[in-house]
Coordinates of C-alpha atoms in Angstrom, one line a residue:
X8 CA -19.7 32.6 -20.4
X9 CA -17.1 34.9 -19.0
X10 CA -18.6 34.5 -15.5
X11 CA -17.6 31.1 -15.7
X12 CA -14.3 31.3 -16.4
X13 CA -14.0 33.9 -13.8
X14 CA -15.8 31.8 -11.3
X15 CA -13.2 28.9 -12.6
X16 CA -10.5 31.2 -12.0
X17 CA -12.2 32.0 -8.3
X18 CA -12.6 28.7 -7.3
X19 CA -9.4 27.2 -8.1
X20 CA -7.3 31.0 -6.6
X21 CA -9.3 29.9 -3.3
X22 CA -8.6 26.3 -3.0
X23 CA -5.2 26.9 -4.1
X24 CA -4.9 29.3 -0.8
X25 CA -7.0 26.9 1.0
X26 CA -4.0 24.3 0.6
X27 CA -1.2 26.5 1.5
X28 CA -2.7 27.0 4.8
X29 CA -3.6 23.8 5.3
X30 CA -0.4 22.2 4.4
X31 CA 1.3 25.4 7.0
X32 CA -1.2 24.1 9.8
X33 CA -0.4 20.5 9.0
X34 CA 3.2 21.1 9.8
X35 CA 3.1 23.2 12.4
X36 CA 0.9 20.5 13.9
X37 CA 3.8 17.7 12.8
X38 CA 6.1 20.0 14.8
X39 CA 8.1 20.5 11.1
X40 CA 8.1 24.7 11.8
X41 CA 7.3 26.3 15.1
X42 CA 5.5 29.3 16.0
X43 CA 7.8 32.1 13.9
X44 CA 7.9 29.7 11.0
X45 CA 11.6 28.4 11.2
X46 CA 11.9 24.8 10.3
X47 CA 13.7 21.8 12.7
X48 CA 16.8 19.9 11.5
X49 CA 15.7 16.0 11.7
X50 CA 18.1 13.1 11.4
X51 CA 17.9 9.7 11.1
X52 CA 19.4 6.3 9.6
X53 CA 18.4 6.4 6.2
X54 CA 19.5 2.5 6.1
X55 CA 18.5 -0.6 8.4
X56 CA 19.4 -0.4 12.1
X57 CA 21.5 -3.3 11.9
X58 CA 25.5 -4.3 11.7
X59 CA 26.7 -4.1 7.5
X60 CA 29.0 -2.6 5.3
X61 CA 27.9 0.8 4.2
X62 CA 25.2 3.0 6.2
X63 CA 23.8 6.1 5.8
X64 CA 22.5 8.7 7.9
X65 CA 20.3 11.8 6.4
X66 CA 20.1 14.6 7.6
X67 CA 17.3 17.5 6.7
X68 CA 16.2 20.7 7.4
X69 CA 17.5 24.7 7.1
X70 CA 21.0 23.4 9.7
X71 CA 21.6 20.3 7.5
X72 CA 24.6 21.9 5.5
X73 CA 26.0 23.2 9.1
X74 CA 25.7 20.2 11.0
X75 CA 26.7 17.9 8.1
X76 CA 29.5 20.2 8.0
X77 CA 30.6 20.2 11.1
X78 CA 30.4 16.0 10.9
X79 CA 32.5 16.0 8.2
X80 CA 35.1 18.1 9.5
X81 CA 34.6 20.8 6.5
X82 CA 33.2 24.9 6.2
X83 CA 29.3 24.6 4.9
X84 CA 30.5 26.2 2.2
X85 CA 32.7 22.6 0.9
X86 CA 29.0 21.2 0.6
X87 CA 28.8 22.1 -2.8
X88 CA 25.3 20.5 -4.4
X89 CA 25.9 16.7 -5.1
X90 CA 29.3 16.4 -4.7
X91 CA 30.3 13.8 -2.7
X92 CA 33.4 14.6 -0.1
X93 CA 35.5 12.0 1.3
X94 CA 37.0 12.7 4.6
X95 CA 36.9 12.0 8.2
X96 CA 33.6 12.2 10.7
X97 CA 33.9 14.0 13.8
X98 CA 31.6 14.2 17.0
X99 CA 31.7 16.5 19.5
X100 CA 34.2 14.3 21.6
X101 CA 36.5 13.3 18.6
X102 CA 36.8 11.2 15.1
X103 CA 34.2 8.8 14.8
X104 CA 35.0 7.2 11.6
X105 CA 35.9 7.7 7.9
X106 CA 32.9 8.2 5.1
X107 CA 30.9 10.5 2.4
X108 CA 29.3 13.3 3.2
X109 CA 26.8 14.9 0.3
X110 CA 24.7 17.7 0.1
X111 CA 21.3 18.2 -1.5
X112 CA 20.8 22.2 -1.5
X113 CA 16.6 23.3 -0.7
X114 CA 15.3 22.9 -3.4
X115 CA 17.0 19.7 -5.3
X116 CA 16.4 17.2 -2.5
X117 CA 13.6 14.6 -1.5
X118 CA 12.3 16.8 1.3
X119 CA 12.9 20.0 -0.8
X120 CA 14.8 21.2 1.7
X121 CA 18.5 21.2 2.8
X122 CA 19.8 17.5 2.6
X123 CA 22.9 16.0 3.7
X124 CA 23.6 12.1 3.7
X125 CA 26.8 10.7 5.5
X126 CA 27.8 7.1 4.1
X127 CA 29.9 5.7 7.1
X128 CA 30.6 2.0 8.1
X129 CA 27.6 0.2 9.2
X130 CA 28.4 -0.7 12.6
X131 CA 25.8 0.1 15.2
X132 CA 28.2 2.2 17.4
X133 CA 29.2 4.0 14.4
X134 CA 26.2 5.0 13.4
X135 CA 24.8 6.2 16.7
X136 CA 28.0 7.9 17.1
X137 CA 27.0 9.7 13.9
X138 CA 22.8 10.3 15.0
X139 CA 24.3 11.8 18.6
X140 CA 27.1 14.5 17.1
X141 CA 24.2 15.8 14.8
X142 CA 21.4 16.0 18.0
X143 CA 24.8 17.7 19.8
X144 CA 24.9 20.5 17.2
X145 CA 21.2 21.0 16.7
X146 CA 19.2 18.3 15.1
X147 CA 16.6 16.2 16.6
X148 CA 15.7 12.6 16.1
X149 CA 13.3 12.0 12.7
X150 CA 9.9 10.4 13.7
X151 CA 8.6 7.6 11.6
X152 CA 8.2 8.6 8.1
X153 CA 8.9 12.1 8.5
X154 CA 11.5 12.7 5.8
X155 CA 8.5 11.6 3.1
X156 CA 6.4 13.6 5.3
X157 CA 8.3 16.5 5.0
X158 CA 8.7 15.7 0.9
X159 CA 4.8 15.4 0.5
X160 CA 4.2 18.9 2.4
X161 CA 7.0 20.6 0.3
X162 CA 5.1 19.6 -2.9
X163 CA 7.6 16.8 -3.9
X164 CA 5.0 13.9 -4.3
X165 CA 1.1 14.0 -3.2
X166 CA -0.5 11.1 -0.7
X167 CA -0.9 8.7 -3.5
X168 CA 2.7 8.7 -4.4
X169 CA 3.8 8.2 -0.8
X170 CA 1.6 5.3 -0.6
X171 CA 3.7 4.1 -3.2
X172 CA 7.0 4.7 -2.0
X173 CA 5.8 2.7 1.3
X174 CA 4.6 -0.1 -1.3
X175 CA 8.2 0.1 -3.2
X176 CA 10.5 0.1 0.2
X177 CA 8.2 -3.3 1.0
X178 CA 7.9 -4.9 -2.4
X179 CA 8.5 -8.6 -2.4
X180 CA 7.9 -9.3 -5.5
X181 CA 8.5 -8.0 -9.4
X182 CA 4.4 -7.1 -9.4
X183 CA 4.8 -5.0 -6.2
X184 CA 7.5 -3.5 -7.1
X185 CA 6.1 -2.7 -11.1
X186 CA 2.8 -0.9 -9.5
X187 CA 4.7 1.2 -7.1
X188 CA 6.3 2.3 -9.4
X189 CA 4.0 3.0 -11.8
X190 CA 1.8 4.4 -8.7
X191 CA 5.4 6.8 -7.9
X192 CA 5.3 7.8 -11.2
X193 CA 1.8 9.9 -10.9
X194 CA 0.3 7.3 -13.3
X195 CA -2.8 7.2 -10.6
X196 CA -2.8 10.9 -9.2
X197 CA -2.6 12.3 -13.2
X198 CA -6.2 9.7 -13.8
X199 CA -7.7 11.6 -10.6
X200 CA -6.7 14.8 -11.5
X201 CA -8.2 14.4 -15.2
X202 CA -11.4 13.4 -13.2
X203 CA -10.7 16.8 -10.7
X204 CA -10.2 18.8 -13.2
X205 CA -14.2 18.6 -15.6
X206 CA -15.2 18.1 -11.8
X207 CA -13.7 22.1 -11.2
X208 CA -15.6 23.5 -14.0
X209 CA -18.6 22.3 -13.2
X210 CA -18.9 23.0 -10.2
X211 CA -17.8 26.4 -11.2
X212 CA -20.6 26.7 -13.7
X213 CA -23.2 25.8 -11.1
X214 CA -22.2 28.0 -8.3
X215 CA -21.9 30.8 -10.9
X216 CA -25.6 30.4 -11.7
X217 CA -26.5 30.2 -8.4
X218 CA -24.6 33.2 -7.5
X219 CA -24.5 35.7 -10.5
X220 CA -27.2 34.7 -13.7
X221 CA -30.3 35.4 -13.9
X222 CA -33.6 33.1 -13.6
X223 CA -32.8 32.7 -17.4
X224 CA -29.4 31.8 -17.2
X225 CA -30.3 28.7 -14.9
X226 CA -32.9 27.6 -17.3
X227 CA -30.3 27.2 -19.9
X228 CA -28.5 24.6 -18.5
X229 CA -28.7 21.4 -20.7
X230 CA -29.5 19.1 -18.0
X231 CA -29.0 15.9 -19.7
X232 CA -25.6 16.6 -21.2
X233 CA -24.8 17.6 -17.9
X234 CA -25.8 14.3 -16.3
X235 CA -24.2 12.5 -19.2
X236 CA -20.7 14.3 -18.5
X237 CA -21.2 13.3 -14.8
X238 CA -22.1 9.7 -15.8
X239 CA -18.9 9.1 -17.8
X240 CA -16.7 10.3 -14.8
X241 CA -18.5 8.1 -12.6
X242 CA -17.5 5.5 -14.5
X243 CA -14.5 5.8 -13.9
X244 CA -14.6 6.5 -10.6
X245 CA -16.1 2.8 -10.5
X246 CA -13.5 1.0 -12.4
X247 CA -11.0 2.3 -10.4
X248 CA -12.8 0.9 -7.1
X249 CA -13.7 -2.4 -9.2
X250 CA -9.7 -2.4 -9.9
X251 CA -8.8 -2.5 -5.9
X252 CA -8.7 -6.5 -5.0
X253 CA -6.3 -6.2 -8.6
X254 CA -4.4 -3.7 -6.4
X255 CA -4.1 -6.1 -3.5
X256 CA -2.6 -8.9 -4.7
X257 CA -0.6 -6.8 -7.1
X258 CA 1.2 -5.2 -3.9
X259 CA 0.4 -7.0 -0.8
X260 CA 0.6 -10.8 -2.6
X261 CA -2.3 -13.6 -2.0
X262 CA -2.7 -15.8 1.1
X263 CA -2.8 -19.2 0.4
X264 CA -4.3 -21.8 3.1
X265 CA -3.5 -26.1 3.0
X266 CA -6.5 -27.6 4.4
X267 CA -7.9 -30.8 5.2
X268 CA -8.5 -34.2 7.4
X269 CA -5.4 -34.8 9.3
X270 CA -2.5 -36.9 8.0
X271 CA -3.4 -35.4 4.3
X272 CA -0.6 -34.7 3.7
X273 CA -0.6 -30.9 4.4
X274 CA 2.8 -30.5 6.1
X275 CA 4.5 -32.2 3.4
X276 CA 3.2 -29.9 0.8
X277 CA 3.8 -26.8 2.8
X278 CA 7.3 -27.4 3.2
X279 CA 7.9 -28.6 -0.5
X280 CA 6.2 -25.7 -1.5
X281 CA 8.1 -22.9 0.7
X282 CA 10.9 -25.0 -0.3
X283 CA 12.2 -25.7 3.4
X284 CA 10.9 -28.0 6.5
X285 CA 9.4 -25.4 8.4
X286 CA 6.1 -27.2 9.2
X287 CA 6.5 -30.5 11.9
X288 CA 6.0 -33.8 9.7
X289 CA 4.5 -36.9 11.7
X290 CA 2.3 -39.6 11.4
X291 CA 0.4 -39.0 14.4
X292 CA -3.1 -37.1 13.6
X293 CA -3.2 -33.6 14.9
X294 CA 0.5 -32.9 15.0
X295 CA -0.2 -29.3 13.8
X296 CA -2.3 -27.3 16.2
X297 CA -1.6 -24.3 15.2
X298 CA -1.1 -22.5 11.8
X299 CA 2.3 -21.7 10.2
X300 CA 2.9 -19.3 7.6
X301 CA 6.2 -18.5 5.0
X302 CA 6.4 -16.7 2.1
X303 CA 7.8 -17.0 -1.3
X304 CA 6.8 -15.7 -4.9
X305 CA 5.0 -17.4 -7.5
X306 CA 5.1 -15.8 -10.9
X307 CA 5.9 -12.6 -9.9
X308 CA 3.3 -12.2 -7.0
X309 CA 4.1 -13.1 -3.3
X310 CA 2.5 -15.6 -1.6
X311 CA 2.2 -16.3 1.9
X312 CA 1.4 -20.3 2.3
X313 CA -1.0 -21.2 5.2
X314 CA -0.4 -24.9 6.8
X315 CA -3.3 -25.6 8.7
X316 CA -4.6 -28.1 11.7
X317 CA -6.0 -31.5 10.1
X318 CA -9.8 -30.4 10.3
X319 CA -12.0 -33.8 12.2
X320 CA -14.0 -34.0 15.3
X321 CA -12.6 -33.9 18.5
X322 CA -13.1 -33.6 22.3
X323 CA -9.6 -32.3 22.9
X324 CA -9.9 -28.2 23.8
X325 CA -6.4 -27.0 22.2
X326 CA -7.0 -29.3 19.4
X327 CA -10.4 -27.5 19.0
X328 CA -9.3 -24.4 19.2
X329 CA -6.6 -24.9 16.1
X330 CA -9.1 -26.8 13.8
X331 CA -11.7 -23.3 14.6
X332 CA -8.0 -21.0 13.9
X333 CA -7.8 -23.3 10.7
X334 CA -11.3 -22.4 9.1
X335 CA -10.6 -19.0 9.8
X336 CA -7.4 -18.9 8.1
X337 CA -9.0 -20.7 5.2
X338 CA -12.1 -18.4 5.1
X339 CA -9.4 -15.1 5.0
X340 CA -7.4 -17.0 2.4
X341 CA -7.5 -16.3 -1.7
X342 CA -6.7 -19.7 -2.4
X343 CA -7.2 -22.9 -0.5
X344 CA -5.5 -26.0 -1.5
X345 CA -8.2 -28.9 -0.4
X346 CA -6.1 -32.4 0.7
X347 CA -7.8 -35.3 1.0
X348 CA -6.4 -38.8 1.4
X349 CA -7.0 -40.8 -1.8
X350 CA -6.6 -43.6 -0.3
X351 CA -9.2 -43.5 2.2
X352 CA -12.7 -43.1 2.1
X353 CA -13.7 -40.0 0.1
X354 CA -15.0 -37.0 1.9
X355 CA -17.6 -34.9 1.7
X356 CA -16.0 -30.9 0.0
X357 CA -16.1 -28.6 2.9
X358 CA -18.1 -25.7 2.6
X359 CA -17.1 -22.9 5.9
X360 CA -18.8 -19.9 5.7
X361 CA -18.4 -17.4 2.7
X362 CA -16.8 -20.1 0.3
X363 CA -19.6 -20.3 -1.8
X364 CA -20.0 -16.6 -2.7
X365 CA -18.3 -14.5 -5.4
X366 CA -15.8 -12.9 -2.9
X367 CA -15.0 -16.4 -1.2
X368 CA -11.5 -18.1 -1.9
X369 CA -10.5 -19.9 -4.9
X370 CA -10.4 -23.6 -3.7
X371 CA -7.9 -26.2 -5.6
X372 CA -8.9 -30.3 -4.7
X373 CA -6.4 -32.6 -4.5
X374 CA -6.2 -36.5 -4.0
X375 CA -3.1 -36.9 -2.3
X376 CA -0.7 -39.9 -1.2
X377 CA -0.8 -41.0 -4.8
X378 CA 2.2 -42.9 -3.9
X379 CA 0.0 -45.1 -1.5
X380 CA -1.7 -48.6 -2.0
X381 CA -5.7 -48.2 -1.2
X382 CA -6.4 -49.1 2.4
X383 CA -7.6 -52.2 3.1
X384 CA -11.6 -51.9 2.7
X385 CA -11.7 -49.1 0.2
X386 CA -10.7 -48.1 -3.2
X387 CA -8.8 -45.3 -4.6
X388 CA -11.2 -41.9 -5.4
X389 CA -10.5 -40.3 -8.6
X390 CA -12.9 -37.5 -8.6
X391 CA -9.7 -34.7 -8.0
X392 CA -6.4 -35.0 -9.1
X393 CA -3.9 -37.3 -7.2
X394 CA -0.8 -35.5 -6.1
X395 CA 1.8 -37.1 -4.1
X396 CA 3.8 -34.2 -1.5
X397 CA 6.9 -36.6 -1.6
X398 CA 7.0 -36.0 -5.5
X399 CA 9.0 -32.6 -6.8
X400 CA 7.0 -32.6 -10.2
X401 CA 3.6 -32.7 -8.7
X402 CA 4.6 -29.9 -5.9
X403 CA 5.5 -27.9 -9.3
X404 CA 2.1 -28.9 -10.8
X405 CA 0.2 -27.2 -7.8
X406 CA 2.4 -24.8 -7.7
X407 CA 1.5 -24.1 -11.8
X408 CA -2.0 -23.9 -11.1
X409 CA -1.9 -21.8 -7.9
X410 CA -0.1 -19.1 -10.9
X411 CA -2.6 -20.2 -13.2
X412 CA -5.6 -19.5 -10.4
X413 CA -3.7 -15.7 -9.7
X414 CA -3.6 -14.7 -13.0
X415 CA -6.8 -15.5 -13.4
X416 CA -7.7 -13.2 -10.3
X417 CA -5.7 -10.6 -11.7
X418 CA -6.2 -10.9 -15.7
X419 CA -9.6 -8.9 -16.0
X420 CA -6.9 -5.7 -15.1
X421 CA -4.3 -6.4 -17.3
X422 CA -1.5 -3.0 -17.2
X423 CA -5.0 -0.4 -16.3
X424 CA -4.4 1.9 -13.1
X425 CA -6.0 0.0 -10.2
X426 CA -6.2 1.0 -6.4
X427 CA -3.6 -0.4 -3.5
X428 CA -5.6 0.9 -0.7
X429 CA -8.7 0.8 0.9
X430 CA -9.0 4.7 1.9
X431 CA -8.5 5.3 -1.9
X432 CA -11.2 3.0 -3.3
X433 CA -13.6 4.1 -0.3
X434 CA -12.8 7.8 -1.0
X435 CA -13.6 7.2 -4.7
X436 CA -16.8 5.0 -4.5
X437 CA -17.9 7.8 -1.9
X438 CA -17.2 10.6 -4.9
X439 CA -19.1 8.2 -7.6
X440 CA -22.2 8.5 -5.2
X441 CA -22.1 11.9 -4.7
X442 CA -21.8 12.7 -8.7
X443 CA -25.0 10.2 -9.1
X444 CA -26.8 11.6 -6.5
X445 CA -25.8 15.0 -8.6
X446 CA -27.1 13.6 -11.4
X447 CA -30.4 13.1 -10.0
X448 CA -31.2 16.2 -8.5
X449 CA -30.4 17.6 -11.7
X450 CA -32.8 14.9 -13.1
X451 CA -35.4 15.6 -11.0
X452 CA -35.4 19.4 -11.8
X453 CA -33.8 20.4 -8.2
X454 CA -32.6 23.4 -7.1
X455 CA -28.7 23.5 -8.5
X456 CA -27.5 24.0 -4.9
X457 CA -27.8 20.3 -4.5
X458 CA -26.0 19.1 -7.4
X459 CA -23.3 21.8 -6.5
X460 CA -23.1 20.3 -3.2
X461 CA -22.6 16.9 -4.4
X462 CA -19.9 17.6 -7.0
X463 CA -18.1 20.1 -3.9
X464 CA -18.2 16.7 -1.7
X465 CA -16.8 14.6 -5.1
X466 CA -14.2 17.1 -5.4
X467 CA -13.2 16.4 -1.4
X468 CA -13.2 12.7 -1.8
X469 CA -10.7 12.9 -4.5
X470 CA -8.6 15.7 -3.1
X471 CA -8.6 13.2 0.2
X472 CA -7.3 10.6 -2.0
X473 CA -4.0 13.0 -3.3
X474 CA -3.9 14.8 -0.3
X475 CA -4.7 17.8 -1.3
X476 CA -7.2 17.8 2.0
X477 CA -6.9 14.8 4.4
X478 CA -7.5 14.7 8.1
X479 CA -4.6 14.5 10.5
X480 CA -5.4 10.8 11.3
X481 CA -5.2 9.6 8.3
X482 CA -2.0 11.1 7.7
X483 CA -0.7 9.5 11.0
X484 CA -2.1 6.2 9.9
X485 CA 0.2 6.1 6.5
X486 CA 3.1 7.6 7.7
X487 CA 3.4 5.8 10.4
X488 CA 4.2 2.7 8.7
X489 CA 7.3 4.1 7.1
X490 CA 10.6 3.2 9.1
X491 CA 12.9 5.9 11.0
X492 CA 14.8 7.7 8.3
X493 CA 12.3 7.5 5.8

């Protein structure tokens, strides 16, 4: 009907409008333009705060190309777009050092606006030197993520991709680093917006109903194909939440816990695993009280390794308190790596709360001290395999089937989209109950204002998701976690 289109054409003009003034009002409240609209110049270190070779210092905003200018000793009109000038940098109380300076002309830059990056030595003076000459001649200090800020309001990436920016400047591993990226390249937002976009026109054909046809107009509507169009989005709305503990271990790696009786042998795995002695090795029960964590990769995901206190009775408080941190650590692990001694009696599997259900950890038993005689009084237990720490193949072996135990976490996913966030897969199972509850009402013969409603709010959860509409705390929560100068 051409009231449809229309009211397509309506809806979308008015949330297009809706989003300009919210992304204005968002950065007026980020203090990115004040009152009459004119935008601040921010700098930064764009590279870690720390002694190296090469840093560099970014500069953004309309008074980049001045300032920059100035730094580099050079008219504003030298700053030709991408050219890199070599030269001296000057402060306001003389030459600081020698360096780069290029320019990224508004609107060929990250930010979309005027960029200007100084490569100078990395020496901490240097670079503060650098930071204090452009607050001198009008910039101010960048807060924490504020140059992706500043590229996500100018249209450069939505939420989603910024996400995975943050995911990319943190990846440890090749599987972090491959789903940022494929996160960065709008792989997720174009999936949502193919959801958005059915989403749009139905919502368009409802309200138009509602608003403009007559009585015999609204009893046209084919209900069920209606509920069956709904019911194929919401499927995918639910794989994509399904896909988030994928999305997890993908970017954020798997916790891995050693537990088990003292003297198991725990430490000694731990440090043949990281690869290094950072656990204390003794024969005196209870020489770990507390647990100690490192990290390292294991085919292509990270890992962080738990060694735990021996777990046994005792009367000792501290000793208490780190067998109680010890079955916590366990309980939040993905894996746990069960030691017992084989050549003692055989214990009893422990079973700490929420090991036994679906979302519990994957636990790996292991005999250890193969390389020990039975203890005088007992016989060796060959009901799990027997390891021995001290031996490099069998430290390879559980290390083989802690990547065998991942990919089988991970498999069901394969290369499909999946979620890295929580806010995203809440957002999205929130706009999968909406579109069934939609789906129902128009089941149930209801009034189309409630089905409209629900597949307004579907719409929302999904623009919250890309950022299209997102409340101010949320944004402070993810850009937050970027460093100064990103």
């Amino acid at each position: 009907m051409a009231w449809t289109l229309g009211c397509v054409n309506v809806i979308g003009l008015v949330l297009a409008h809706m989003w300009v003034a919210h992304r204005r009002s968002l950065m007026s409240a980020a203090g990115i333009i004040d009152s009459d609209g004119r935008h601040d110049t921010i700098v930064a270190p764009a590279t870690a705060q720390a002694p190296a070779g090469v840093a560099v210092v970014r500069l953004s905003g309309p008074r980049a190309l001045q300032i920059g200018a100035k730094i580099g000793d050079r008219d504003s009109h030298d700053l030709s777009h991408g050219q890199m000038r070599f030269g001296h940098l000057h402060g306001a109380d003389g030459p600081i050092d020698e360096g780069y300076v290029v320019a990224f002309h508004a609107p060929r830059s990250f930010t979309t606006e005027h960029v200007v990056e100084i490569h100078c030595h990395g020496a901490t003076a240097v670079v503060r030197a650098i930071c204090d000459a452009a607050v001198h001649w009008g910039a101010r200090p960048a807060k924490a993520g504020e140059f992706t800020r500043r590229a996500w309001l100018g249209g450069r990436l939505d939420l989603v991709q910024a996400e995975a920016l943050l995911d990319l400047i943190s990846a440890d591993s090749d599987r972090a680093r491959q789903q940022a990226l494929a996160h960065l390249d709008g792989r997720l937002s174009s999936e949502l917006g193919s959801i958005r976009t059915p989403l749009l026109s139905v919502l368009a054909d409802l309200e138009a109903r509602l608003d403009f046809a007559t009585e015999q107009d609204v009893d046209d509507l084919n209900r069920d194909q209606l509920c069956a169009d709904l019911s194929s989005l919401v499927d995918r709305l639910q794989h994509l939440v399904q896909s988030a503990e994928a999305g997890r271990l993908r970017v954020h790696g798997l916790r891995v816990a050693l537990y088990g009786a003292p003297n198991a042998g725990k430490s000694t795995l731990f440090n043949g695993l990281v690869g290094s002695d950072r656990a204390l090795v003794h024969d005196q029960p209870g020489t770990t009280r507390d647990h100690v964590e490192a990290n390292s990769v294991v085919d292509g995901f990270g890992v962080t390794w738990v060694d735990t206190a021996g777990i046994r009775e005792t009367q000792q408080e501290v000793e208490a308190a780190g067998i109680e941190r010890a079955r916590q650590a366990a309980i939040a692990s993905d894996i746990v790596i069960w030691l017992t001694d084989r050549s003692g009696p055989m214990p009893e599997m422990p079973t700490p709360p929420g090991w036994q259900s679906d979302s519990g950890p994957v636990v790996l038993a292991y005999g250890s001290h193969a390389d020990r005689s039975a203890a005088p009084g007992t016989h060796l237990h060959h009901q799990w395999p027997a390891i021995s720490a001290l031996e490099a193949t069998d430290v390879e072996r559980i290390r083989q089937d802690i990547a065998s135990a991942i990919r089988k976490k991970t498999q069901a996913m394969g290369d499909a989209l999946v979620l890295t966030r929580a806010r995203q897969a809440r957002s999205l199972a929130m706009a999968a109950e909406h579109l069934e509850r939609a789906c129902q009402a128009l089941a149930a013969q209801m009034s189309l204002e409630l089905p409209s409603a629900d597949v307004r709010d579907a719409i929302d959860q999904l623009d919250e998701v890309t950022g299209r509409v997102v409340p101010d705390d949320v944004l402070e929560v993810i850009f937050s976690q970027f460093c100064i100068g990103k």
